[in-house]
Coordinates of N, CA and C in Angstrom, one line a residue:
X89 N 114.8 84.4 118.0 CA 115.9 84.1 118.8 C 116.5 85.4 119.4
X90 N 116.5 86.4 118.6 CA 117.1 87.6 119.1 C 116.2 88.2 120.2
X91 N 115.0 88.2 120.1 CA 114.1 88.7 121.3 C 114.3 87.8 122.5
X92 N 114.4 86.5 122.3 CA 114.5 85.6 123.4 C 115.8 85.9 124.2
X93 N 116.9 86.2 123.4 CA 118.2 86.5 124.1 C 118.1 87.8 124.8
X94 N 117.4 88.8 124.2 CA 117.3 90.1 124.8 C 116.5 90.0 126.1
X95 N 115.5 89.1 126.1 CA 114.7 88.9 127.3 C 115.5 88.2 128.4
X96 N 116.4 87.3 128.0 CA 117.2 86.6 129.0 C 118.2 87.5 129.6
X97 N 118.6 88.5 128.9 CA 119.7 89.5 129.3 C 119.2 90.2 130.6
X98 N 117.9 90.4 130.8 CA 117.4 91.3 131.9 C 117.8 90.7 133.3
X99 N 117.7 89.5 133.5 CA 117.9 89.0 134.9 C 119.0 88.0 135.1
X100 N 120.2 88.3 134.5 CA 121.3 87.4 134.5 C 122.5 87.9 135.3
X101 N 123.3 87.0 135.8 CA 124.5 87.4 136.5 C 125.6 87.9 135.5
X102 N 126.5 88.7 136.0 CA 127.5 89.3 135.1 C 128.4 88.3 134.3
X103 N 128.6 87.1 134.9 CA 129.4 86.2 134.2 C 128.7 85.7 132.8
X104 N 127.4 85.6 132.9 CA 126.6 85.1 131.7 C 126.3 86.3 130.8
X105 N 126.3 87.5 131.3 CA 125.8 88.7 130.6 C 126.7 88.9 129.3
X106 N 128.0 88.8 129.5 CA 128.9 89.1 128.3 C 128.6 88.0 127.2
X107 N 128.4 86.8 127.5 CA 128.1 85.8 126.5 C 126.8 86.1 125.8
X108 N 125.8 86.5 126.6 CA 124.5 86.8 125.9 C 124.7 88.1 125.0
X109 N 125.4 89.0 125.5 CA 125.6 90.2 124.6 C 126.3 89.9 123.3
X110 N 127.3 89.0 123.4 CA 128.0 88.6 122.1 C 127.0 87.9 121.2
X111 N 126.1 87.0 121.8 CA 125.1 86.3 121.0 C 124.2 87.3 120.4
X112 N 123.7 88.3 121.1 CA 122.8 89.4 120.6 C 123.5 90.1 119.4
X113 N 124.7 90.5 119.6 CA 125.4 91.2 118.5 C 125.5 90.3 117.2
X114 N 125.8 89.0 117.4 CA 125.8 88.1 116.3 C 124.5 88.0 115.6
X115 N 123.4 87.8 116.4 CA 122.1 87.7 115.9 C 121.6 89.0 115.1
X116 N 121.9 90.1 115.7 CA 121.6 91.4 115.0 C 122.3 91.5 113.6
X117 N 123.6 91.1 113.6 CA 124.3 91.1 112.3 C 123.7 90.2 111.3
X118 N 123.3 89.0 111.8 CA 122.7 88.0 110.9 C 121.4 88.5 110.4
X119 N 120.6 89.1 111.3 CA 119.3 89.6 110.9 C 119.4 90.7 109.8
X120 N 120.4 91.6 110.0 CA 120.6 92.6 109.0 C 121.1 92.0 107.7
X121 N 121.9 90.9 107.7 CA 122.4 90.3 106.5 C 121.3 89.7 105.7
X122 N 120.4 89.0 106.5 CA 119.3 88.3 105.8 C 118.3 89.3 105.2
X123 N 118.0 90.4 106.0 CA 117.1 91.4 105.4 C 117.7 92.1 104.2
X124 N 119.0 92.2 104.1 CA 119.7 92.8 102.9 C 119.5 91.8 101.8
X125 N 119.7 90.5 102.0 CA 119.5 89.5 101.0 C 118.1 89.5 100.4
X126 N 117.1 89.7 101.3 CA 115.7 89.7 100.9 C 115.5 90.9 100.0
X127 N 116.0 92.0 100.4 CA 115.9 93.3 99.6 C 116.5 93.0 98.2
X128 N 117.7 92.4 98.2 CA 118.4 92.2 96.9 C 117.6 91.3 96.0
X129 N 117.0 90.2 96.6 CA 116.2 89.3 95.8 C 115.0 89.9 95.3
X130 N 114.3 90.8 96.0 CA 113.1 91.5 95.5 C 113.5 92.4 94.4
X131 N 114.6 93.2 94.6 CA 115.0 94.2 93.5 C 115.5 93.5 92.3
X132 N 115.9 92.2 92.3 CA 116.5 91.6 91.2 C 115.4 91.1 90.2
X133 N 114.1 91.0 90.7 CA 113.0 90.6 89.8 C 112.0 91.7 89.6
X134 N 111.8 92.1 88.4 CA 111.0 93.2 88.0 C 109.6 93.1 88.6
X135 N 108.9 92.0 88.4 CA 107.5 91.9 88.8 C 107.4 91.8 90.4
X136 N 108.4 91.2 91.0 CA 108.4 91.1 92.4 C 108.7 92.4 93.0
X137 N 109.5 93.2 92.4 CA 109.8 94.6 92.9 C 108.5 95.5 92.7
X138 N 107.8 95.3 91.6 CA 106.6 96.1 91.4 C 105.6 95.7 92.5
X139 N 105.4 94.4 92.7 CA 104.4 93.9 93.7 C 104.8 94.4 95.1
X140 N 106.0 94.4 95.4 CA 106.5 94.9 96.7 C 106.2 96.4 96.9
X141 N 106.4 97.2 95.8 CA 106.1 98.6 95.9 C 104.6 98.8 96.1
X142 N 103.8 98.0 95.3 CA 102.3 98.2 95.4 C 101.9 97.8 96.9
X143 N 102.4 96.8 97.4 CA 102.0 96.4 98.8 C 102.4 97.4 99.8
X144 N 103.5 98.1 99.6 CA 103.9 99.1 100.5 C 103.1 100.4 100.5
X145 N 102.2 100.5 99.5 CA 101.3 101.6 99.4 C 100.1 101.5 100.5
X146 N 99.9 100.3 101.1 CA 98.9 100.2 102.1 C 99.5 100.7 103.4
X147 N 98.8 101.6 104.0 CA 99.3 102.1 105.3 C 99.1 101.0 106.3
X148 N 100.3 100.7 106.9 CA 100.3 99.6 107.9 C 101.2 98.5 107.4
X149 N 101.4 98.4 106.1 CA 102.3 97.4 105.5 C 103.6 98.0 105.2
X150 N 104.7 97.5 105.9 CA 106.1 98.0 105.7 C 106.8 97.1 104.7
X151 N 108.0 97.3 104.5 CA 108.8 96.6 103.6 C 109.0 95.1 104.0
X152 N 109.2 94.9 105.2 CA 109.4 93.5 105.7 C 108.1 92.7 105.6
X153 N 107.0 93.3 106.0 CA 105.7 92.7 105.9 C 105.3 92.4 104.5
X154 N 105.6 93.3 103.5 CA 105.4 93.2 102.1 C 106.1 92.0 101.6
X155 N 107.4 91.8 102.0 CA 108.2 90.7 101.6 C 107.6 89.4 102.1
X156 N 107.1 89.4 103.3 CA 106.5 88.2 103.9 C 105.2 87.8 103.1
X157 N 104.4 88.9 102.8 CA 103.2 88.7 102.1 C 103.5 88.0 100.7
X158 N 104.5 88.6 100.0 CA 104.9 88.0 98.7 C 105.3 86.6 98.8
X159 N 106.0 86.3 99.9 CA 106.6 84.9 100.0 C 105.5 83.9 100.5
X160 N 104.6 84.3 101.4 CA 103.7 83.3 102.0 C 102.2 83.4 101.6
X161 N 101.8 84.6 101.0 CA 100.4 84.7 100.7 C 100.0 83.9 99.4
X162 N 98.8 83.4 99.4 CA 98.3 82.8 98.1 C 97.9 83.9 97.2
X163 N 98.6 84.1 96.1 CA 98.3 85.3 95.3 C 97.3 85.0 94.2
X164 N 97.1 86.0 93.3 CA 96.1 85.8 92.3 C 96.4 84.7 91.3
X165 N 97.7 84.3 91.2 CA 98.1 83.2 90.3 C 97.7 81.8 90.9
X166 N 97.5 81.8 92.3 CA 97.3 80.5 92.9 C 95.8 80.3 93.3
X167 N 95.1 81.4 93.6 CA 93.7 81.3 94.0 C 92.9 82.4 93.2
X168 N 91.6 82.2 93.0 CA 90.8 83.1 92.2 C 90.3 84.2 93.1
X169 N 90.0 84.0 94.3 CA 89.3 85.0 95.1 C 90.1 85.3 96.4
X170 N 89.8 86.6 96.9 CA 90.4 87.0 98.1 C 90.1 86.2 99.3
X171 N 88.8 85.6 99.3 CA 88.4 84.7 100.4 C 89.3 83.5 100.5
X172 N 89.7 83.0 99.4 CA 90.6 81.8 99.3 C 91.9 82.2 99.9
X173 N 92.4 83.4 99.6 CA 93.7 83.8 100.1 C 93.6 84.0 101.6
X174 N 92.5 84.5 102.1 CA 92.3 84.6 103.6 C 92.2 83.3 104.2
X175 N 91.5 82.3 103.5 CA 91.5 80.9 104.1 C 92.9 80.3 104.1
X176 N 93.7 80.6 103.1 CA 95.1 80.1 103.1 C 95.8 80.6 104.3
X177 N 95.6 81.8 104.7 CA 96.2 82.4 105.8 C 95.7 82.0 107.2
X178 N 94.5 81.3 107.1 CA 93.8 80.9 108.3 C 93.1 82.0 109.0
X179 N 92.7 83.0 108.3 CA 91.9 84.1 108.9 C 90.5 84.1 108.5
X180 N 89.9 82.9 108.6 CA 88.4 82.8 108.3 C 87.8 82.3 109.6
X181 N 86.6 82.8 110.0 CA 85.9 82.3 111.2 C 85.7 80.9 111.2
X182 N 85.9 80.2 112.3 CA 85.7 78.8 112.4 C 84.4 78.6 113.1
X183 N 83.6 77.7 112.6 CA 82.3 77.4 113.1 C 82.3 76.1 113.8
X184 N 81.6 76.0 114.9 CA 81.5 74.8 115.7 C 80.3 74.0 115.1
X185 N 80.6 72.8 114.7 CA 79.6 72.0 113.9 C 79.2 70.7 114.6
X186 N 79.7 70.4 115.8 CA 79.4 69.2 116.4 C 79.3 69.4 117.9
X187 N 78.7 68.5 118.6 CA 78.6 68.7 120.1 C 77.3 69.4 120.5
X188 N 77.2 69.8 121.7 CA 75.9 70.4 122.2 C 75.7 71.8 121.8
X189 N 76.8 72.5 121.5 CA 76.6 73.9 121.2 C 77.0 74.2 119.7
X190 N 76.2 73.7 118.8 CA 76.5 73.8 117.4 C 76.2 75.3 116.9
X191 N 76.8 75.5 115.7 CA 76.6 76.8 115.0 C 77.0 78.0 115.8
X192 N 78.1 77.9 116.5 CA 78.6 79.1 117.2 C 80.0 79.4 116.7
X193 N 80.4 80.6 116.6 CA 81.7 81.0 116.2 C 82.8 80.6 117.3
X194 N 83.9 80.1 116.9 CA 84.9 79.8 117.8 C 86.2 80.6 117.5
X195 N 86.1 81.7 116.9 CA 87.3 82.5 116.5 C 87.9 81.9 115.3
X196 N 89.2 82.3 115.1 CA 89.9 81.8 113.9 C 90.5 80.4 114.3
X197 N 90.7 79.6 113.2 CA 91.2 78.3 113.5 C 92.7 78.2 113.5
X198 N 93.2 77.1 113.7 CA 94.7 76.9 113.7 C 95.2 76.5 112.3
X199 N 94.3 76.3 111.4 CA 94.6 75.9 110.0 C 95.2 77.1 109.4
X200 N 95.9 76.9 108.3 CA 96.4 78.1 107.5 C 97.8 78.4 107.9
X201 N 98.3 79.4 107.3 CA 99.7 79.8 107.4 C 100.0 80.6 108.6
X202 N 100.6 80.0 109.6 CA 100.8 80.8 110.9 C 101.8 81.9 110.8
X203 N 102.8 81.8 109.8 CA 103.7 82.8 109.6 C 103.1 84.1 109.0
X204 N 102.1 83.9 108.2 CA 101.3 85.0 107.6 C 100.5 85.7 108.7
X205 N 99.8 84.9 109.6 CA 99.1 85.5 110.7 C 100.0 86.3 111.6
X206 N 101.1 85.7 111.9 CA 102.1 86.3 112.8 C 102.6 87.7 112.2
X207 N 102.8 87.6 110.9 CA 103.4 88.8 110.2 C 102.3 89.9 110.1
X208 N 101.0 89.6 110.1 CA 100.0 90.6 109.9 C 99.5 91.2 111.3
X209 N 99.9 90.7 112.4 CA 99.4 91.2 113.7 C 99.8 92.6 113.9
X210 N 101.0 93.0 113.9 CA 101.4 94.3 114.1 C 101.0 95.3 113.0
X211 N 101.0 94.9 111.8 CA 100.5 95.8 110.7 C 99.0 96.1 110.9
X212 N 98.3 95.1 111.4 CA 96.8 95.3 111.7 C 96.7 96.4 112.8
X213 N 97.5 96.4 113.8 CA 97.4 97.4 114.9 C 97.8 98.7 114.3
X214 N 98.8 98.8 113.5 CA 99.2 100.1 112.8 C 98.1 100.6 111.9
X215 N 97.5 99.6 111.1 CA 96.4 100.0 110.2 C 95.2 100.5 111.0
X216 N 94.9 100.0 112.1 CA 93.7 100.4 112.9 C 93.9 101.9 113.3
X217 N 95.2 102.2 113.6 CA 95.5 103.6 114.0 C 95.7 104.6 112.9
X218 N 96.3 104.2 111.7 CA 96.6 105.1 110.7 C 96.0 105.0 109.4
X219 N 95.3 103.9 109.1 CA 94.6 103.6 107.8 C 93.2 103.9 108.0
X220 N 92.7 105.0 107.4 CA 91.3 105.5 107.6 C 90.2 104.5 107.3
X221 N 90.2 103.8 106.2 CA 89.1 102.8 106.0 C 89.2 101.7 107.1
X222 N 90.4 101.2 107.4 CA 90.4 100.1 108.4 C 90.2 100.7 109.8
X223 N 90.5 101.9 110.1 CA 90.1 102.5 111.4 C 88.6 102.6 111.5
X224 N 88.0 103.0 110.5 CA 86.5 103.1 110.5 C 85.9 101.7 110.7
X225 N 86.4 100.7 109.9 CA 86.0 99.3 110.0 C 86.1 98.8 111.5
X226 N 87.2 99.1 112.1 CA 87.5 98.6 113.4 C 86.6 99.4 114.4
X227 N 86.3 100.6 114.2 CA 85.4 101.4 115.1 C 84.0 100.8 115.0
X228 N 83.5 100.4 113.8 CA 82.2 99.8 113.7 C 82.1 98.5 114.4
X229 N 83.2 97.7 114.3 CA 83.2 96.4 115.1 C 83.2 96.6 116.6
X230 N 84.0 97.6 117.0 CA 84.0 98.0 118.4 C 82.7 98.5 118.9
X231 N 82.0 99.3 118.1 CA 80.6 99.8 118.5 C 79.6 98.6 118.5
X232 N 79.9 97.5 117.8 CA 79.0 96.4 117.8 C 79.3 95.4 118.9
X233 N 80.3 95.8 119.7 CA 80.6 95.1 121.0 C 81.5 93.9 120.8
X234 N 82.3 93.9 119.7 CA 83.2 92.8 119.4 C 84.5 92.9 120.3
X235 N 85.0 91.8 120.8 CA 86.2 91.9 121.6 C 87.4 92.4 120.8
X236 N 88.4 92.9 121.5 CA 89.6 93.5 120.8 C 90.3 92.5 119.8
X237 N 90.5 91.3 120.3 CA 91.2 90.3 119.5 C 90.4 89.9 118.2
X238 N 89.1 89.9 118.3 CA 88.3 89.6 117.1 C 88.4 90.8 116.1
X239 N 88.5 92.0 116.6 CA 88.6 93.1 115.7 C 90.0 93.1 115.0
X240 N 91.0 92.8 115.7 CA 92.4 92.7 115.1 C 92.4 91.6 114.1
X241 N 91.8 90.5 114.4 CA 91.8 89.4 113.3 C 90.9 89.8 112.1
X242 N 89.9 90.5 112.3 CA 89.1 91.0 111.2 C 89.9 92.0 110.3
X243 N 90.6 92.8 111.0 CA 91.5 93.8 110.3 C 92.6 93.0 109.5
X244 N 93.2 92.0 110.1 CA 94.2 91.2 109.4 C 93.6 90.5 108.2
X245 N 92.4 90.0 108.3 CA 91.7 89.4 107.2 C 91.4 90.5 106.1
X246 N 91.0 91.7 106.5 CA 90.8 92.8 105.5 C 92.1 93.1 104.8
X247 N 93.2 93.2 105.6 CA 94.5 93.5 104.9 C 94.9 92.4 103.9
X248 N 94.5 91.1 104.1 CA 94.7 90.1 103.1 C 93.9 90.4 101.9
X249 N 92.7 90.7 102.1 CA 91.8 91.0 101.0 C 92.3 92.2 100.2
X250 N 92.7 93.3 100.9 CA 93.2 94.4 100.2 C 94.5 94.1 99.4
X251 N 95.4 93.4 100.0 CA 96.7 93.0 99.4 C 96.4 92.1 98.2
X252 N 95.4 91.2 98.3 CA 95.1 90.3 97.1 C 94.6 91.2 96.0
X253 N 93.7 92.1 96.3 CA 93.2 93.0 95.2 C 94.2 93.8 94.6
X254 N 95.2 94.4 95.4 CA 96.2 95.2 94.8 C 97.1 94.3 93.9
X255 N 97.4 93.1 94.3 CA 98.3 92.3 93.4 C 97.5 91.8 92.2
X256 N 96.2 91.6 92.3 CA 95.4 91.1 91.2 C 95.3 92.2 90.1
X257 N 95.0 93.4 90.6 CA 94.7 94.5 89.6 C 95.9 95.3 89.3
X258 N 97.0 95.1 90.0 CA 98.3 95.9 89.8 C 98.1 97.4 89.9
X259 N 97.3 97.8 90.9 CA 97.0 99.2 91.2 C 97.4 99.5 92.6
X260 N 97.9 100.7 92.9 CA 98.3 101.1 94.3 C 97.0 101.2 95.1
X261 N 97.2 101.1 96.5 CA 96.1 101.2 97.4 C 95.4 102.5 97.3
X262 N 94.0 102.4 97.1 CA 93.2 103.6 97.0 C 92.2 103.5 98.2
X263 N 92.4 104.4 99.2 CA 91.5 104.3 100.4 C 90.0 104.4 100.1
X264 N 89.7 105.1 99.1 CA 88.3 105.3 98.8 C 87.6 104.0 98.3
X265 N 88.4 103.1 97.8 CA 87.9 101.8 97.4 C 87.8 100.7 98.4
X266 N 88.5 100.9 99.5 CA 88.6 99.9 100.6 C 87.4 99.7 101.4

């Protein structure tokens, strides 16, 4: 909502501008209040705080993304494998299995947790730039001729796998193991 109001602010008359600015100030204050509550909730639980700190060791994953991962991701207590966690997020390749053009990849599906996919998009871009193993992974895919969006989705999936492993083994991110 905050971004929508900021976008609306660009081309409006002066009569409406003050109303939009008041709405933006209110939304900014509410956003800060909710983020503070999320931080307090995480700090109040010992294991949740530990998991949050572990997820923040991954370059590309910040505090807010780590909180979203903890809230939305299928963790080691819910699924046994990282593949299942990626499927829960909807970051698995979807195959075409009927019609005239069978057995071709159709990108990622619409199944799975859309909030998790949305939360991982920007961290994937950051990870491609600053996380050495994921930068190498993305460059291999680029060299293989994969489109940009497919590379980003593959990195998002890889981030889920890494996060699952970190939570399962309770060890900080080690770039040499990724």
